[in-house]
XYZ file of C-alpha atoms in Angstrom:
324
model
C 1.051 -34.749 -28.293
C 0.115 -34.647 -31.973
C 2.219 -36.531 -34.502
C 5.244 -34.726 -35.901
C 3.679 -34.327 -39.363
C 0.405 -32.943 -37.985
C 2.272 -30.597 -35.687
C 4.527 -29.272 -38.455
C 1.530 -28.618 -40.715
C -0.168 -26.772 -37.871
C 3.009 -24.714 -37.373
C 3.079 -23.845 -41.084
C -0.561 -22.767 -40.957
C 0.166 -20.431 -38.044
C 3.213 -18.876 -39.711
C 1.223 -18.131 -42.863
C -1.031 -15.818 -40.835
C 1.540 -13.591 -39.064
C 4.750 -13.631 -37.060
C 4.882 -15.264 -33.603
C 7.351 -15.393 -30.735
C 8.830 -18.764 -29.920
C 6.869 -18.886 -26.674
C 3.563 -18.147 -28.455
C 4.163 -20.924 -30.980
C 5.206 -23.438 -28.323
C 2.056 -22.689 -26.314
C -0.171 -22.925 -29.392
C 1.322 -26.282 -30.340
C 1.639 -27.602 -26.778
C 5.345 -28.450 -27.095
C 8.637 -27.415 -25.530
C 10.630 -24.645 -27.235
C 13.325 -27.192 -28.130
C 10.742 -29.262 -30.039
C 9.541 -26.074 -31.709
C 13.056 -25.303 -32.952
C 13.273 -28.825 -34.386
C 9.955 -28.393 -36.200
C 11.061 -25.061 -37.645
C 14.211 -26.724 -38.937
C 12.033 -29.386 -40.604
C 10.075 -26.648 -42.388
C 13.311 -25.064 -43.614
C 14.509 -28.411 -44.953
C 11.210 -28.689 -46.877
C 11.875 -25.325 -48.535
C 9.888 -22.967 -46.321
C 11.968 -19.843 -45.513
C 11.266 -19.386 -41.785
C 13.078 -16.290 -40.545
C 13.985 -15.747 -36.872
C 14.490 -12.334 -35.286
C 15.896 -11.743 -31.818
C 14.804 -9.162 -29.273
C 11.675 -8.180 -27.371
C 9.635 -7.784 -30.571
C 11.363 -10.609 -32.404
C 10.024 -14.013 -33.296
C 9.460 -16.328 -36.240
C 7.924 -15.375 -39.559
C 7.530 -16.929 -42.984
C 9.523 -15.104 -45.641
C 10.272 -15.338 -49.335
C 12.561 -18.044 -50.584
C 14.229 -19.018 -53.839
C 11.401 -21.363 -54.873
C 7.657 -21.705 -54.408
C 6.913 -24.094 -51.505
C 3.526 -25.814 -50.980
C 0.806 -23.560 -49.555
C -1.728 -24.374 -46.840
C -5.252 -22.962 -47.181
C -8.183 -23.176 -44.815
C -11.653 -24.131 -46.117
C -12.815 -20.600 -46.944
C -9.487 -19.706 -48.569
C -9.505 -22.852 -50.706
C -13.058 -22.203 -51.945
C -12.249 -18.530 -52.644
C -9.136 -19.398 -54.670
C -10.924 -22.135 -56.622
C -13.798 -19.808 -57.500
C -11.527 -16.895 -58.448
C -9.363 -19.104 -60.659
C -12.441 -20.697 -62.211
C -14.074 -17.343 -63.001
C -10.813 -16.041 -64.457
C -10.599 -19.138 -66.642
C -14.241 -18.826 -67.759
C -13.987 -15.101 -68.420
C -10.648 -15.238 -70.266
C -7.920 -13.025 -68.867
C -6.619 -11.693 -72.155
C -3.076 -12.463 -70.982
C -1.014 -14.656 -73.295
C 0.088 -18.048 -71.961
C -1.808 -17.735 -68.680
C -4.986 -19.668 -69.484
C -3.159 -23.032 -69.496
C -1.654 -22.199 -66.099
C -5.094 -21.347 -64.732
C -6.446 -24.677 -65.952
C -3.590 -26.614 -64.309
C -3.930 -24.707 -61.039
C -7.677 -25.326 -60.947
C -7.190 -29.037 -61.679
C -4.761 -29.339 -58.762
C -7.178 -27.626 -56.399
C -10.134 -29.740 -57.481
C -8.097 -32.919 -57.023
C -7.402 -32.267 -53.346
C -10.545 -30.389 -52.243
C -12.694 -32.380 -49.797
C -16.028 -33.459 -51.293
C -17.987 -31.005 -49.132
C -15.926 -28.111 -50.563
C -15.943 -29.541 -54.078
C -19.740 -29.589 -53.962
C -19.833 -25.914 -53.012
C -17.329 -24.862 -55.706
C -18.973 -27.000 -58.384
C -22.423 -25.572 -57.602
C -21.189 -21.994 -57.920
C -19.185 -22.618 -61.101
C -21.908 -24.575 -62.874
C -24.525 -21.967 -61.925
C -22.449 -19.001 -63.143
C -21.834 -17.446 -66.548
C -19.463 -14.530 -67.118
C -20.518 -11.392 -68.970
C -18.337 -9.579 -71.517
C -15.489 -7.293 -70.554
C -16.115 -3.596 -71.122
C -13.957 -0.657 -72.102
C -14.081 2.753 -70.481
C -15.528 3.925 -67.184
C -16.487 1.182 -64.750
C -19.461 1.439 -62.413
C -18.891 1.195 -58.644
C -18.514 -2.337 -57.330
C -21.513 -4.091 -55.767
C -19.995 -6.824 -53.581
C -22.105 -9.835 -52.615
C -21.587 -12.078 -49.543
C -20.213 -15.495 -50.431
C -22.926 -17.099 -48.293
C -25.619 -15.514 -50.494
C -24.032 -16.864 -53.677
C -23.711 -20.293 -52.064
C -27.435 -20.420 -51.212
C -28.442 -19.240 -54.698
C -26.077 -21.649 -56.479
C -27.315 -24.531 -54.352
C -30.921 -23.771 -55.270
C -30.016 -23.606 -58.976
C -28.222 -26.946 -58.693
C -31.139 -28.590 -56.872
C -33.849 -27.004 -59.023
C -35.492 -25.538 -55.911
C -37.301 -22.219 -55.539
C -35.889 -19.351 -53.508
C -37.391 -16.680 -51.298
C -35.584 -13.445 -52.235
C -36.044 -10.361 -50.054
C -35.383 -6.854 -51.365
C -35.517 -3.553 -49.508
C -37.844 -1.063 -51.195
C -37.952 2.380 -49.560
C -38.946 1.618 -45.945
C -40.389 -1.836 -46.527
C -39.051 -5.283 -47.341
C -40.516 -7.325 -50.176
C -40.112 -11.096 -50.251
C -40.676 -12.859 -53.553
C -40.554 -16.552 -54.394
C -38.561 -17.160 -57.573
C -37.343 -20.030 -59.686
C -33.544 -19.486 -59.995
C -31.898 -20.495 -63.282
C -28.490 -18.831 -63.652
C -26.006 -16.513 -61.960
C -24.304 -13.980 -64.232
C -21.047 -12.314 -63.189
C -20.530 -9.086 -65.092
C -18.318 -6.066 -64.339
C -17.753 -7.166 -60.722
C -21.522 -7.406 -60.225
C -23.784 -10.443 -59.843
C -27.216 -10.948 -61.401
C -29.683 -13.789 -60.916
C -31.788 -14.865 -63.879
C -35.028 -16.009 -62.260
C -38.729 -16.423 -62.923
C -40.785 -14.322 -60.498
C -43.674 -16.538 -59.332
C -45.595 -13.555 -57.954
C -45.444 -11.294 -61.006
C -45.117 -14.168 -63.510
C -42.235 -12.499 -65.372
C -38.568 -13.209 -66.019
C -36.140 -10.989 -64.129
C -32.439 -10.214 -63.953
C -32.158 -9.543 -60.219
C -29.066 -7.668 -58.944
C -27.909 -10.019 -56.184
C -26.399 -7.104 -54.236
C -29.931 -5.726 -53.813
C -31.107 -8.895 -52.068
C -30.849 -8.421 -48.319
C -31.821 -12.021 -47.648
C -32.182 -15.277 -49.600
C -33.410 -18.617 -48.333
C -34.253 -21.866 -50.027
C -37.938 -22.678 -50.257
C -37.018 -26.356 -50.754
C -39.790 -26.702 -53.339
C -38.600 -28.270 -56.584
C -39.815 -26.903 -59.905
C -39.924 -28.074 -63.505
C -37.666 -25.986 -65.720
C -39.440 -23.479 -67.987
C -38.482 -22.387 -71.486
C -35.796 -19.755 -70.997
C -36.398 -16.121 -72.066
C -33.318 -16.303 -74.306
C -30.898 -18.996 -75.420
C -28.139 -16.626 -74.291
C -28.875 -15.652 -70.677
C -25.909 -13.266 -70.577
C -27.499 -11.323 -73.445
C -30.825 -11.374 -71.562
C -29.197 -9.832 -68.488
C -27.456 -7.135 -70.548
C -30.761 -6.148 -72.171
C -32.571 -6.050 -68.825
C -29.823 -3.985 -67.240
C -29.727 -1.567 -70.167
C -33.499 -1.011 -69.898
C -34.163 -1.118 -66.157
C -31.086 -1.995 -64.145
C -29.283 1.347 -63.838
C -29.833 4.445 -61.729
C -30.102 6.574 -64.883
C -31.226 5.584 -68.375
C -31.052 7.291 -71.728
C -32.635 7.041 -75.146
C -30.478 8.281 -77.995
C -31.188 8.567 -81.719
C -28.087 7.650 -83.718
C -27.767 8.805 -87.326
C -26.518 5.451 -88.557
C -28.019 2.063 -89.459
C -28.691 -0.295 -86.551
C -26.201 -2.882 -87.821
C -23.456 -0.229 -87.922
C -24.153 0.835 -84.325
C -24.339 -2.774 -83.103
C -20.968 -3.508 -84.698
C -19.492 -0.457 -82.965
C -20.728 -0.759 -79.383
C -19.836 -3.242 -76.698
C -22.898 -5.471 -76.033
C -22.851 -4.261 -72.430
C -23.457 -0.636 -73.445
C -27.097 -1.064 -74.419
C -29.576 -2.316 -76.981
C -30.127 -0.954 -80.476
C -33.451 -0.653 -82.342
C -33.688 0.082 -86.067
C -35.805 3.111 -87.086
C -35.084 3.066 -90.835
C -32.178 2.251 -93.121
C -30.243 5.331 -91.958
C -31.313 5.798 -88.308
C -31.453 3.769 -85.121
C -32.202 4.190 -81.425
C -29.801 3.264 -78.637
C -31.293 2.491 -75.210
C -28.570 2.580 -72.588
C -27.936 3.243 -68.900
C -25.374 3.637 -66.140
C -25.104 4.671 -62.521
C -24.125 8.218 -63.538
C -24.817 10.598 -66.420
C -21.081 11.089 -66.847
C -20.663 7.434 -67.771
C -23.356 7.627 -70.457
C -21.658 10.702 -71.904
C -18.412 8.713 -72.164
C -20.207 5.874 -73.967
C -21.727 8.303 -76.473
C -18.399 9.990 -77.181
C -16.916 6.561 -77.975
C -19.589 5.916 -80.635
C -17.810 8.233 -83.119
C -21.179 8.794 -84.820
C -23.644 11.673 -84.976
C -26.437 11.352 -82.444
C -29.309 13.213 -80.759
C -30.201 12.715 -77.091
C -33.954 12.118 -76.738
C -33.774 11.984 -72.936
C -33.405 12.505 -70.090
C -33.117 16.336 -70.043
C -30.337 16.139 -67.445
C -28.138 14.265 -69.934
C -28.808 16.924 -72.575
C -27.692 19.626 -70.156
C -24.598 17.664 -69.160
C -23.509 17.148 -72.792
C -24.061 20.857 -73.500
C -21.739 21.655 -70.617
C -19.126 19.256 -71.991
C -19.490 20.793 -75.479
C -18.878 24.264 -74.064
C -15.788 23.096 -72.184
C -14.360 21.357 -75.258
C -15.034 24.408 -77.422
C -13.386 26.774 -74.943
C -10.399 24.439 -74.682
C -9.900 24.614 -78.454
C -10.407 28.395 -78.616
C -7.814 28.895 -75.883
């Protein structure tokens, strides 16, 4: 029989998942039901509100109490919480008085994480930068498996090349890259990497990678394409990373437009002292139209034609709404 402390911790772990009958718990723990009742009483004395319900569908469950008791997490849960708290701390929540709490919570987790989990969390945090928050319509999420991020972060930490496989139409393309930084932006992940086949810098959407594997070949770090890799990713995404792109002439100086837009919206090029060009993109024309309406400046859509038609439709609807 396991020691009392080990057994009680195991009981707590079970109760945090779902409710169990007394017989189920006794069988899981390999003890008599009398011993189980004693262990449940020990949990209650430690502040864990274990509720008991009688009847055929009754059993034991963990409820809410008057204070916050200690929480047990398995390996994957501990890593997930540490990463989420760390990213929230890095990205700034915008909520008053919460950043200090995030820092304390993260410090407590890091203090007790086993070294094998610490190594995984540290690799992901040190390899990741957080992009700016944006206002307005948000693109659909592009979730990435944790295992993929772990492999990429490990390669960045070790300075080792990666084989990244993308699906293109009906074929798969595998490319060897030198990984430098993960960027988390708008619930999407991008990998700043040097493509050894094409000899260019890329901002690869990690969600588009169907497979990554370490090549275990170390490389000497190159000069980065930009001192600010978040800015590099935003420029790459604005130019090539969306399903639809647009080029818009804005009747205002470039510095005025830059001061007005969120850096995630696009890049601005000066034409003359009174005119500039905005290159932007999104996963839908509707989103670009929202961005342009938030400019509060006169503009002319140079392309694509579909965006011109969409804005004409919006203009008609707005006009009819006012006339009515």
